[in-house]
Amino acid sequence: MSGPICPTTDPVGEDTTVPPRMLHGLAPETLNLHSQTMLTFLYSFLPKPPVSTIARLRCDATAAAAAETADRLSRLPDDILRRVLSCLPAKDGARTTVLSSRWRGLWRSEPLVLVDTHLLSRGDAECRPARAGAVSRAVTDAVSAALKAHPGPFPFVSLTCSFMDATDRRVLARWFQILATKGVDELVFVNRPWPLPGLPLPSSLFSCASLSRLCLGAWVFPDTTALPRGAGFPNLRELVLGCVVMKDKDLEFLLAVSPVLEILAFHGSLASLHARISNQSLRCAQFCLSILEEVAVVNAPSLERLFLWRNWSERGHVGAMSTTVKIGHAPKLRVLGYLEPGVHILQIGSTIIKL
């Protein structure tokens, strides 16, 4: 029986003309200092994939026995072969499908960890293409092919290599439709546009009800006004938003439709934000390098930690104007920081404290 083979078996090439200092992210000359700081901060916060390209796939003993014709590996029980596949990057797992029809069936039956940096020839996140072009487009096409070829589910998907613009709206919609249908547990999705913030995310993001962890970077958050009833993230426990444009009402909606959310982090919010926190399960909230006018903890009975660092008001520059922090109902709050004199105004109930 023949089955579809993921077209990512060959790693995508790299632009060897790009200086090493530009390989991690966008070209330095296109970024102002603040944007570069925010993106660097975001990249450092990305979750590590559960599989790696560093491990060697052949040992000396295997190489010495390469001339043998017997396929000893394929004789192993299915459970062991599935464990082997679960430890392989997507491109290496796809390569096993050429061994035999049995391997094709196993590859399709094992959940797929998809990390687009693993599709590069060196499989290294430090070698992300520095600009839009043939390499980034090849990565985008390879991701589309992998999502289509594999039946899922996808326990971990990390997409950080593509430069997506308005011409990619259909690609985005198709990706989220596939992920919603086949199932995704953890999703890291960072666009690389210039200028920031780039492209609006499709509302089909809210169809991915299986998500437990979501990290979004350099996007415009979808307008939640016209979302169908019942849209939301019933299983989402951790949410990281970096260099994202979001309206106040969309944050309120997001908290309302994430009933088990425990961790919320904003890094480099690109729109002025009045954050109203009302969520029964939230334990930790963090706002860093963001345009933050106010944080109001309205009703957060599980909140234990609230962190603010290097935020600023739209009325001034970094650290120049005050951010108001209002604490309403937060009986478990134990840690509140970092409050700076002359920068923050703290209000607990009806008591106002000017630091």
Coordinates of C-alpha atoms in Angstrom, one line a residue, residues 17-339:
T17 CA 25.1 35.5 1.3
V18 CA 23.5 36.7 4.6
P19 CA 25.9 37.8 7.3
P20 CA 25.8 35.7 10.5
R21 CA 24.6 38.6 12.6
M22 CA 21.4 38.7 10.5
L23 CA 20.5 35.0 10.7
H24 CA 18.5 35.0 13.9
G25 CA 15.8 37.5 12.9
L26 CA 15.1 40.4 10.7
A27 CA 17.9 42.4 9.1
P28 CA 19.2 44.9 11.7
E29 CA 19.1 47.9 9.3
T30 CA 15.3 47.5 9.0
L31 CA 14.6 47.7 12.7
N32 CA 14.6 50.6 15.1
L33 CA 16.1 49.8 18.5
H34 CA 12.8 49.3 20.3
S35 CA 11.4 46.9 17.8
Q36 CA 14.6 44.9 17.7
T37 CA 14.6 44.7 21.5
M38 CA 11.0 43.5 21.5
L39 CA 11.6 40.8 18.9
T40 CA 14.8 39.6 20.6
F41 CA 12.9 39.4 23.9
L42 CA 10.1 37.4 22.2
Y43 CA 12.5 34.9 20.6
S44 CA 14.1 34.2 23.9
F45 CA 10.7 33.4 25.4
L46 CA 9.7 30.8 22.8
P47 CA 9.1 27.3 24.1
K48 CA 11.7 24.7 23.3
P49 CA 10.5 21.9 20.9
P50 CA 10.2 18.4 22.4
V51 CA 12.4 17.0 19.6
S52 CA 15.8 18.1 18.4
T53 CA 17.9 18.0 15.3
I54 CA 21.1 17.9 17.3
A55 CA 21.2 14.1 18.0
R56 CA 23.0 11.9 15.6
L57 CA 20.9 9.4 13.7
R58 CA 23.7 7.0 12.9
C59 CA 26.4 5.5 15.1
D60 CA 29.7 4.0 14.0
A61 CA 28.4 0.5 14.5
T62 CA 25.4 1.2 12.3
A63 CA 27.7 2.7 9.6
A64 CA 29.9 -0.3 9.7
A65 CA 26.9 -2.6 9.2
A66 CA 25.4 -0.5 6.4
A67 CA 26.3 -3.1 3.8
E68 CA 24.0 -5.6 5.3
T69 CA 20.8 -6.2 3.4
A70 CA 18.6 -7.4 6.3
D71 CA 16.1 -4.8 7.5
R72 CA 16.5 -5.5 11.2
L73 CA 14.9 -2.3 12.4
S74 CA 11.6 -3.0 10.7
R75 CA 11.3 -6.2 12.6
L76 CA 10.9 -4.4 15.9
P77 CA 7.5 -4.2 17.5
D78 CA 5.3 -1.3 16.4
D79 CA 5.4 0.3 19.9
I80 CA 9.2 0.6 19.7
L81 CA 9.1 2.0 16.2
R82 CA 6.5 4.6 17.2
R83 CA 8.8 5.7 20.0
V84 CA 11.6 6.1 17.5
L85 CA 9.4 8.2 15.3
S86 CA 8.2 10.4 18.2
C87 CA 11.8 11.4 18.8
L88 CA 12.5 12.4 15.2
P89 CA 12.1 15.9 13.6
A90 CA 9.4 16.0 11.0
K91 CA 11.8 15.8 8.0
D92 CA 13.5 12.7 9.4
G93 CA 10.2 11.0 10.4
A94 CA 9.0 11.6 6.8
R95 CA 12.1 10.0 5.4
T96 CA 11.2 6.7 7.1
T97 CA 8.2 6.4 4.8
V98 CA 10.4 5.3 1.9
L99 CA 11.6 2.2 3.9
S100 CA 8.4 0.2 3.5
S101 CA 4.6 0.3 3.5
R102 CA 4.8 -0.5 7.2
W103 CA 6.8 2.6 8.0
R104 CA 4.4 4.7 6.0
G105 CA 1.5 3.5 8.1
L106 CA 3.4 4.1 11.3
W107 CA 4.4 7.6 10.3
R108 CA 0.8 8.5 9.6
S109 CA -0.4 6.9 12.9
E110 CA 2.1 8.7 15.2
P111 CA 1.3 12.3 16.3
L112 CA 3.6 14.8 14.4
V113 CA 5.8 17.4 16.0
L114 CA 6.2 20.1 13.4
V115 CA 8.9 22.8 13.8
D116 CA 9.7 24.8 10.7
T117 CA 13.3 25.6 11.7
H118 CA 13.9 21.9 11.5
L119 CA 13.2 22.1 7.7
L120 CA 16.2 24.3 7.2
S121 CA 19.3 22.5 6.0
R122 CA 21.1 23.0 9.4
G123 CA 17.8 22.6 11.3
D124 CA 18.9 25.5 13.5
A125 CA 16.7 28.3 14.8
E126 CA 19.7 30.6 14.6
C127 CA 19.6 30.2 10.8
R128 CA 16.1 31.5 10.2
P129 CA 16.1 33.4 6.8
A130 CA 16.9 37.0 7.4
R131 CA 14.5 38.3 4.8
A132 CA 11.6 37.3 2.7
G133 CA 12.6 35.3 -0.4
A134 CA 12.9 31.9 -1.8
V135 CA 14.1 30.2 1.4
S136 CA 11.2 31.6 3.6
R137 CA 8.7 30.8 0.8
A138 CA 10.0 27.2 0.5
V139 CA 9.6 26.8 4.3
T140 CA 6.0 28.0 4.1
D141 CA 5.3 25.6 1.2
A142 CA 6.9 22.7 3.1
V143 CA 4.7 23.5 6.2
S144 CA 1.6 23.5 4.0
A145 CA 2.6 20.1 2.5
A146 CA 3.3 18.5 5.9
L147 CA 0.0 19.7 7.4
K148 CA -1.9 18.3 4.5
A149 CA 0.0 15.0 4.3
H150 CA -0.2 14.0 8.0
P151 CA -3.6 13.1 9.5
G152 CA -2.6 14.5 12.9
P153 CA -2.8 15.2 15.7
F154 CA 0.0 17.7 16.2
P155 CA 1.1 17.9 19.8
F156 CA 3.6 20.7 19.1
V157 CA 3.7 23.1 16.1
S158 CA 6.3 25.9 15.9
L159 CA 6.2 28.3 12.9
T160 CA 8.7 31.1 13.1
C161 CA 10.4 31.3 9.7
S162 CA 7.7 32.7 7.4
F163 CA 7.3 36.3 6.2
M164 CA 3.6 36.4 5.7
D165 CA 1.7 39.3 4.2
A166 CA -1.7 40.0 2.7
T167 CA -1.1 37.5 -0.2
D168 CA -1.0 34.7 2.4
R169 CA -4.5 35.1 3.9
R170 CA -5.7 31.9 2.2
V171 CA -2.6 30.0 3.4
L172 CA -3.3 31.2 7.0
A173 CA -6.9 30.2 6.9
R174 CA -6.1 26.8 5.5
W175 CA -3.4 26.2 8.2
F176 CA -5.8 27.0 11.0
Q177 CA -8.6 24.9 9.5
I178 CA -6.3 21.9 9.3
L179 CA -5.0 22.4 12.9
A180 CA -8.6 22.8 14.2
T181 CA -9.7 19.7 12.4
K182 CA -6.8 17.4 13.1
G183 CA -6.0 18.7 16.5
V184 CA -3.1 20.8 17.9
D185 CA -2.0 20.9 21.6
E186 CA 0.8 23.6 21.6
L187 CA 1.2 26.3 18.9
V188 CA 4.0 28.8 18.5
F189 CA 3.3 31.1 15.6
V190 CA 5.5 34.1 15.1
N191 CA 5.3 36.1 11.9
R192 CA 8.3 38.2 10.6
P193 CA 6.8 41.2 8.9
W194 CA 8.2 44.7 8.5
P195 CA 6.9 47.1 9.4
L196 CA 5.3 45.7 12.5
P197 CA 2.7 44.5 13.4
G198 CA 1.9 42.9 10.1
L199 CA -1.1 40.8 9.1
P200 CA -4.4 40.2 11.0
L201 CA -4.8 36.6 12.1
P202 CA -7.9 34.9 10.8
S203 CA -10.8 34.4 13.2
S204 CA -10.5 30.6 12.5
L205 CA -7.8 30.7 15.2
F206 CA -10.6 30.3 17.7
S207 CA -11.6 27.0 16.1
C208 CA -8.5 25.4 17.6
A209 CA -10.3 24.3 20.7
S210 CA -7.7 21.6 21.6
L211 CA -5.0 24.2 22.3
S212 CA -3.5 24.1 25.8
R213 CA -0.6 26.5 25.0
L214 CA -0.5 29.3 22.5
C215 CA 2.3 31.7 21.7
L216 CA 1.7 34.4 19.1
G217 CA 4.1 37.0 17.8
A218 CA 4.0 40.0 15.4
W219 CA 0.3 39.8 14.4
V220 CA -2.8 41.8 14.6
F221 CA -5.2 39.9 16.8
P222 CA -8.5 39.0 15.1
D223 CA -11.6 41.1 15.8
T224 CA -13.8 39.1 18.2
T225 CA -16.9 41.1 17.6
A226 CA -18.4 38.9 14.9
L227 CA -17.1 35.5 16.2
P228 CA -19.7 32.7 16.3
R229 CA -21.2 31.8 19.6
G230 CA -19.2 29.1 21.4
A231 CA -15.9 30.1 19.9
G232 CA -13.0 29.9 22.4
F233 CA -10.3 28.0 24.1
P234 CA -11.8 25.5 26.6
N235 CA -8.4 23.8 27.2
L236 CA -6.0 26.8 27.0
R237 CA -3.7 27.1 30.1
E238 CA -0.9 29.3 28.9
L239 CA -1.0 32.3 26.5
V240 CA 1.9 34.5 25.4
L241 CA 1.3 37.5 23.1
G242 CA 4.4 39.3 21.7
C243 CA 4.4 42.3 19.4
V244 CA 0.7 41.9 19.0
V245 CA -1.9 44.6 18.3
M246 CA -5.0 43.9 20.4
K247 CA -8.0 45.9 21.5
D248 CA -9.2 46.1 25.0
K249 CA -12.5 44.3 24.2
D250 CA -10.6 41.5 22.5
L251 CA -8.6 40.8 25.6
E252 CA -11.7 40.8 27.7
F253 CA -13.3 38.3 25.3
L254 CA -10.2 36.1 25.3
L255 CA -10.2 35.9 29.1
A256 CA -13.9 35.1 29.1
V257 CA -13.6 32.2 26.6
S258 CA -10.5 30.7 28.3
P259 CA -12.0 29.1 31.5
V260 CA -8.9 27.2 32.5
L261 CA -6.2 29.8 31.6
E262 CA -3.4 30.0 34.2
I263 CA -0.6 32.1 32.6
L264 CA -1.0 35.3 30.6
A265 CA 2.0 37.2 29.2
F266 CA 2.2 40.3 27.1
H267 CA 5.5 41.2 25.5
G268 CA 5.8 44.3 23.4
S269 CA 2.1 45.1 22.9
L270 CA 1.9 47.5 20.0
A271 CA -1.4 49.2 20.8
S272 CA -2.4 51.2 23.9
L273 CA -3.9 48.7 26.3
H274 CA -6.3 49.1 29.2
A275 CA -6.1 45.6 30.6
R276 CA -9.2 44.4 32.6
I277 CA -8.5 41.1 34.2
S278 CA -11.5 39.0 35.0
N279 CA -10.9 35.3 35.0
Q280 CA -11.5 32.6 37.6
S281 CA -8.4 30.4 36.9
L282 CA -5.7 32.9 36.1
R283 CA -2.7 32.5 38.4
C284 CA 0.0 34.7 36.8
A285 CA -0.1 37.8 34.5
Q286 CA 2.9 39.6 33.1
F287 CA 3.1 42.8 31.0
C288 CA 6.6 43.7 29.6
L289 CA 7.8 46.4 27.2
S290 CA 4.2 47.3 26.3
I291 CA 2.0 50.4 25.8
L292 CA 0.1 50.0 29.0
E293 CA -2.2 52.7 30.3
E294 CA -3.9 50.6 33.0
V295 CA -4.1 47.2 34.5
A296 CA -7.3 46.6 36.4
V297 CA -7.7 43.3 38.3
V298 CA -11.5 43.2 38.5
N299 CA -12.2 39.6 39.5
A300 CA -9.3 37.2 39.6
P301 CA -9.8 34.9 42.7
S302 CA -6.9 32.6 41.7
L303 CA -4.3 35.3 40.7
E304 CA -1.1 34.9 42.7
R305 CA 1.4 37.0 40.7
L306 CA 1.2 40.2 38.7
F307 CA 4.4 41.5 37.0
L308 CA 4.9 44.8 35.1
W309 CA 8.3 45.7 33.6
R310 CA 9.4 48.6 31.4
N311 CA 5.9 49.5 30.2
W312 CA 4.9 53.0 29.2
S313 CA 2.0 55.2 28.5
E314 CA 1.0 56.3 25.0
R315 CA 1.1 59.8 26.3
G316 CA 4.9 59.7 26.8
H317 CA 8.0 57.6 26.3
V318 CA 9.4 54.6 28.2
G319 CA 9.2 55.1 31.9
A320 CA 8.0 58.8 31.5
M321 CA 4.3 58.5 32.2
S322 CA 2.4 56.6 34.8
T323 CA 0.6 53.3 34.5
T324 CA -2.3 52.8 36.8
V325 CA -2.6 49.4 38.6
K326 CA -6.0 48.7 40.2
I327 CA -6.5 45.8 42.5
G328 CA -10.1 44.8 43.0
H329 CA -10.9 41.1 43.9
A330 CA -7.6 39.2 44.1
P331 CA -7.6 37.4 47.5
K332 CA -4.6 35.1 46.6
L333 CA -2.3 37.8 45.2
R334 CA 1.1 37.4 46.8
V335 CA 3.5 39.0 44.4
L336 CA 3.1 42.5 42.7
G337 CA 6.0 44.1 40.9
Y338 CA 7.9 45.9 39.7
L339 CA 6.3 49.2 40.8

